[in-house]
Amino acid sequence: MAEGAWWKTGVIYQIYPRSFSDANGDGVGDLRGIINRLDYIAALGIDAIWLSPIYPSPMADFGYDVSNYVDIDPVFGTLEDFDELLSQAHQRDIRIIIDLVLNHTSDEHPWFLESRSSRSNPKRDWFLWRDPAPDGGVPNNWTAFFGGSTWELDEGTGQFYLHLCHRKQPDLNWRNPEVRAAIYDVMRFWFDRGVDGFRIDALWLLIKDEDFANNPEPPSQHGEGFIDGYLRPGFEDHPEVQDIVSAMRMAADEYQERVLIGEIYLPLNRLVRYYGEDLAGIHLPFNFGLVTMAEWGASSIRRLVAAYEAALPEGAWPNWVLGNHDQPRIASRAGEAGSRVAQMLLLTLQGTPVCYFGDELGMRDGVISDERTVDPQAAAGRSRDGARTPMHWSPGPHAGFTTPDAVPWLPVDSSYRNINVEVQDVDPRSHLSLFRRLLRLRRDHPALHLGSQKVVDVGRDELLVFVRQRSEDRVLVILNFGGTAFDIDFLQVSEKARVLCSTLMDRHGDVDIGSLQLRSNEGLLLVLY
Ligand code: NOJ
């Protein structure tokens, strides 16, 4: 793979289609809405869009329950709209990555309807069916991510089927070669249409323990890096998943320059195995370290960067994420000033950044009443609705997300009057202006999109400092996560430096590197010369 492959040097932007832009006024975002906003995305300086699922779906998990892998749900548009999105994005040099939800289908997918129709149906073995326990109860103690047992009784055939998420999301049997072949064909269908890659959902969960043995009780002390802080041997990170990883990579390599990104919530030593032997696996196994860390701050991030660098196999390309549609937004976790520092971190660390829509504005989690809560995971006490509220385009009705008389599928957060594209677009110090500036600098400086990375110890806990370098191009990144201002000497790294960007967007020109004045919660990018 070429050193400067697009998925290495580029920046990926995740769109949750329901919440981005609603063109037809039904309160739900759609493909036409995204097409209408492509100039905005191009002006951000984004290289690729990852779309959360747009397939036909009963929407029990808002598209992560797929009832047809080779079409578009009418709420989002049509295949023709998708083709137009693809072509209009490509005209702007923006790639399109789509979500591949392959651990489970919808219970309304024809494959499952056939499978449940009788014990002898040829597709029975495409899903995971078990007899009831001797007492008539569930086959084992596994609990679903959305709460309750992973088992649902099918009255018609008298067996239980497995669902790791919602009961309307039956798990496919990935030990069945026909299932594998069917999904690899789905990949080819979309690759042939021109998509540039897949974000693979729940990749580490595909293979289940063959004996369906009970999981041990959760430990009282939870670790970091996992979905809940501990590993369930019954269905997490089974070694056979690696065969699927290799096969998927082979399917991608039948085409030019396609990328596979894997959703994998595992500790680093397990996560990096998904790069595959000789890097013949997933191009970018998602590194969720910044999302799952217990305490946001310079010390934890320093530790994470060191551990990640140590764990990465030779030649493996890193990646970083601050948030997604399943996690609280960074501005809610780090605050307004902290969220600016976080953006500078994300966009300057070595590796591919994946940004979540709205974070460029500093959007916070919306506050959702019980009556308006729609996420099925709310049943397990972990609603994700707050991170999924509609994009803030303007200070107008519904923040410009939909037409004035429509009812947005989730309420628009009240902060939209100040935090929105229209207002921030013309404010040179806004969060949005910072985001665009960082992307521009990242593109202009080889040190930032391809360079090496060296963390510098400056003896202050609240600072994270690193140097990015590519040939003569050297950039110093200084991130103050602390609430105090102070002077600091950086003569150990260079004698001369000029400001490229401050997170407060108010500094330019040469600085005295022997006595640099750093403000509280300020990030600074300096070019060294
Ligand atoms: C991970 C997705 O990101 C999440 O939104 C979804 O609910 C589960 N996988 C199930 O598909």
JSON list of N, CA and C and ligand atoms in Angstrom, two decimals, residues 16 50 61 64-65 99 101 104 146 165 169 199 201-202 263 324-326 377 384 388, ligand 1:
[
{"chain": "A", "resi": 16, "resn": "TYR", "atom": "N", "xyz": [-24.21, 10.69, 10.92]},
{"chain": "A", "resi": 16, "resn": "TYR", "atom": "CA", "xyz": [-25.34, 9.86, 11.35]},
{"chain": "A", "resi": 16, "resn": "TYR", "atom": "C", "xyz": [-26.53, 10.37, 10.53]},
{"chain": "A", "resi": 50, "resn": "TRP", "atom": "N", "xyz": [-17.97, 8.84, 6.42]},
{"chain": "A", "resi": 50, "resn": "TRP", "atom": "CA", "xyz": [-18.51, 7.53, 6.79]},
{"chain": "A", "resi": 50, "resn": "TRP", "atom": "C", "xyz": [-19.98, 7.74, 7.16]},
{"chain": "A", "resi": 61, "resn": "ASP", "atom": "N", "xyz": [-33.14, -0.40, 15.76]},
{"chain": "A", "resi": 61, "resn": "ASP", "atom": "CA", "xyz": [-31.88, 0.18, 16.24]},
{"chain": "A", "resi": 61, "resn": "ASP", "atom": "C", "xyz": [-31.41, 1.22, 15.21]},
{"chain": "A", "resi": 64, "resn": "TYR", "atom": "N", "xyz": [-29.23, -0.06, 12.31]},
{"chain": "A", "resi": 64, "resn": "TYR", "atom": "CA", "xyz": [-28.30, -1.15, 12.61]},
{"chain": "A", "resi": 64, "resn": "TYR", "atom": "C", "xyz": [-29.05, -2.50, 12.68]},
{"chain": "A", "resi": 65, "resn": "ASP", "atom": "N", "xyz": [-30.28, -2.49, 12.23]},
{"chain": "A", "resi": 65, "resn": "ASP", "atom": "CA", "xyz": [-31.07, -3.71, 12.05]},
{"chain": "A", "resi": 65, "resn": "ASP", "atom": "C", "xyz": [-31.48, -3.72, 10.58]},
{"chain": "A", "resi": 99, "resn": "ASP", "atom": "N", "xyz": [-21.48, 1.80, 6.28]},
{"chain": "A", "resi": 99, "resn": "ASP", "atom": "CA", "xyz": [-21.47, 0.90, 7.43]},
{"chain": "A", "resi": 99, "resn": "ASP", "atom": "C", "xyz": [-21.84, -0.50, 6.96]},
{"chain": "A", "resi": 101, "resn": "VAL", "atom": "N", "xyz": [-23.18, -3.83, 8.56]},
{"chain": "A", "resi": 101, "resn": "VAL", "atom": "CA", "xyz": [-23.70, -4.39, 9.81]},
{"chain": "A", "resi": 101, "resn": "VAL", "atom": "C", "xyz": [-23.86, -5.88, 9.59]},
{"chain": "A", "resi": 104, "resn": "HIS", "atom": "N", "xyz": [-25.39, -9.15, 12.77]},
{"chain": "A", "resi": 104, "resn": "HIS", "atom": "CA", "xyz": [-26.81, -9.50, 12.88]},
{"chain": "A", "resi": 104, "resn": "HIS", "atom": "C", "xyz": [-27.56, -8.87, 11.73]},
{"chain": "A", "resi": 146, "resn": "PHE", "atom": "N", "xyz": [-28.17, -4.51, 25.01]},
{"chain": "A", "resi": 146, "resn": "PHE", "atom": "CA", "xyz": [-29.30, -3.61, 25.23]},
{"chain": "A", "resi": 146, "resn": "PHE", "atom": "C", "xyz": [-30.14, -4.07, 26.44]},
{"chain": "A", "resi": 165, "resn": "CYS", "atom": "N", "xyz": [-27.58, -7.85, 20.63]},
{"chain": "A", "resi": 165, "resn": "CYS", "atom": "CA", "xyz": [-28.12, -6.50, 20.87]},
{"chain": "A", "resi": 165, "resn": "CYS", "atom": "C", "xyz": [-29.62, -6.62, 21.13]},
{"chain": "A", "resi": 169, "resn": "GLN", "atom": "N", "xyz": [-32.64, -8.01, 16.43]},
{"chain": "A", "resi": 169, "resn": "GLN", "atom": "CA", "xyz": [-31.37, -8.10, 15.72]},
{"chain": "A", "resi": 169, "resn": "GLN", "atom": "C", "xyz": [-30.74, -9.49, 15.90]},
{"chain": "A", "resi": 199, "resn": "ARG", "atom": "N", "xyz": [-17.10, 0.65, 7.13]},
{"chain": "A", "resi": 199, "resn": "ARG", "atom": "CA", "xyz": [-16.87, 0.65, 8.57]},
{"chain": "A", "resi": 199, "resn": "ARG", "atom": "C", "xyz": [-17.64, -0.59, 9.03]},
{"chain": "A", "resi": 201, "resn": "ASP", "atom": "N", "xyz": [-19.28, -3.06, 11.48]},
{"chain": "A", "resi": 201, "resn": "ASP", "atom": "CA", "xyz": [-19.94, -3.00, 12.78]},
{"chain": "A", "resi": 201, "resn": "ASP", "atom": "C", "xyz": [-19.60, -4.24, 13.62]},
{"chain": "A", "resi": 202, "resn": "ALA", "atom": "N", "xyz": [-19.35, -4.05, 14.89]},
{"chain": "A", "resi": 202, "resn": "ALA", "atom": "CA", "xyz": [-19.27, -5.15, 15.87]},
{"chain": "A", "resi": 202, "resn": "ALA", "atom": "C", "xyz": [-18.35, -6.29, 15.43]},
{"chain": "A", "resi": 263, "resn": "GLU", "atom": "N", "xyz": [-15.05, -1.71, 13.81]},
{"chain": "A", "resi": 263, "resn": "GLU", "atom": "CA", "xyz": [-15.49, -1.35, 15.16]},
{"chain": "A", "resi": 263, "resn": "GLU", "atom": "C", "xyz": [-15.09, -2.48, 16.10]},
{"chain": "A", "resi": 324, "resn": "ASN", "atom": "N", "xyz": [-18.50, 9.20, 18.67]},
{"chain": "A", "resi": 324, "resn": "ASN", "atom": "CA", "xyz": [-19.32, 8.65, 17.59]},
{"chain": "A", "resi": 324, "resn": "ASN", "atom": "C", "xyz": [-20.77, 8.61, 18.07]},
{"chain": "A", "resi": 325, "resn": "HIS", "atom": "N", "xyz": [-21.62, 7.98, 17.31]},
{"chain": "A", "resi": 325, "resn": "HIS", "atom": "CA", "xyz": [-23.05, 8.00, 17.61]},
{"chain": "A", "resi": 325, "resn": "HIS", "atom": "C", "xyz": [-23.41, 7.13, 18.81]},
{"chain": "A", "resi": 326, "resn": "ASP", "atom": "N", "xyz": [-22.43, 6.44, 19.37]},
{"chain": "A", "resi": 326, "resn": "ASP", "atom": "CA", "xyz": [-22.69, 5.58, 20.54]},
{"chain": "A", "resi": 326, "resn": "ASP", "atom": "C", "xyz": [-22.16, 6.18, 21.85]},
{"chain": "A", "resi": 377, "resn": "GLN", "atom": "N", "xyz": [-31.14, 1.09, 23.52]},
{"chain": "A", "resi": 377, "resn": "GLN", "atom": "CA", "xyz": [-30.17, 0.83, 24.58]},
{"chain": "A", "resi": 377, "resn": "GLN", "atom": "C", "xyz": [-30.52, 1.55, 25.88]},
{"chain": "A", "resi": 384, "resn": "ARG", "atom": "N", "xyz": [-28.23, 6.56, 24.02]},
{"chain": "A", "resi": 384, "resn": "ARG", "atom": "CA", "xyz": [-27.26, 7.26, 23.18]},
{"chain": "A", "resi": 384, "resn": "ARG", "atom": "C", "xyz": [-27.91, 8.42, 22.44]},
{"chain": "A", "resi": 388, "resn": "ARG", "atom": "N", "xyz": [-26.99, 12.02, 19.43]},
{"chain": "A", "resi": 388, "resn": "ARG", "atom": "CA", "xyz": [-27.57, 11.85, 18.09]},
{"chain": "A", "resi": 388, "resn": "ARG", "atom": "C", "xyz": [-28.54, 12.95, 17.72]},
{"chain": "B", "resi": 1, "resn": "NOJ", "atom": "C1", "xyz": [-22.45, -0.76, 17.05]},
{"chain": "B", "resi": 1, "resn": "NOJ", "atom": "C2", "xyz": [-23.15, 0.43, 16.50]},
{"chain": "B", "resi": 1, "resn": "NOJ", "atom": "O1", "xyz": [-22.24, 1.50, 16.44]},
{"chain": "B", "resi": 1, "resn": "NOJ", "atom": "C3", "xyz": [-24.33, 0.69, 17.39]},
{"chain": "B", "resi": 1, "resn": "NOJ", "atom": "O2", "xyz": [-24.94, 1.93, 17.12]},
{"chain": "B", "resi": 1, "resn": "NOJ", "atom": "C4", "xyz": [-25.28, -0.45, 17.22]},
{"chain": "B", "resi": 1, "resn": "NOJ", "atom": "O3", "xyz": [-26.36, -0.29, 18.11]},
{"chain": "B", "resi": 1, "resn": "NOJ", "atom": "C5", "xyz": [-24.61, -1.78, 17.51]},
{"chain": "B", "resi": 1, "resn": "NOJ", "atom": "N1", "xyz": [-23.32, -1.90, 16.91]},
{"chain": "B", "resi": 1, "resn": "NOJ", "atom": "C6", "xyz": [-25.43, -2.89, 16.98]},
{"chain": "B", "resi": 1, "resn": "NOJ", "atom": "O4", "xyz": [-25.37, -2.91, 15.58]}
]
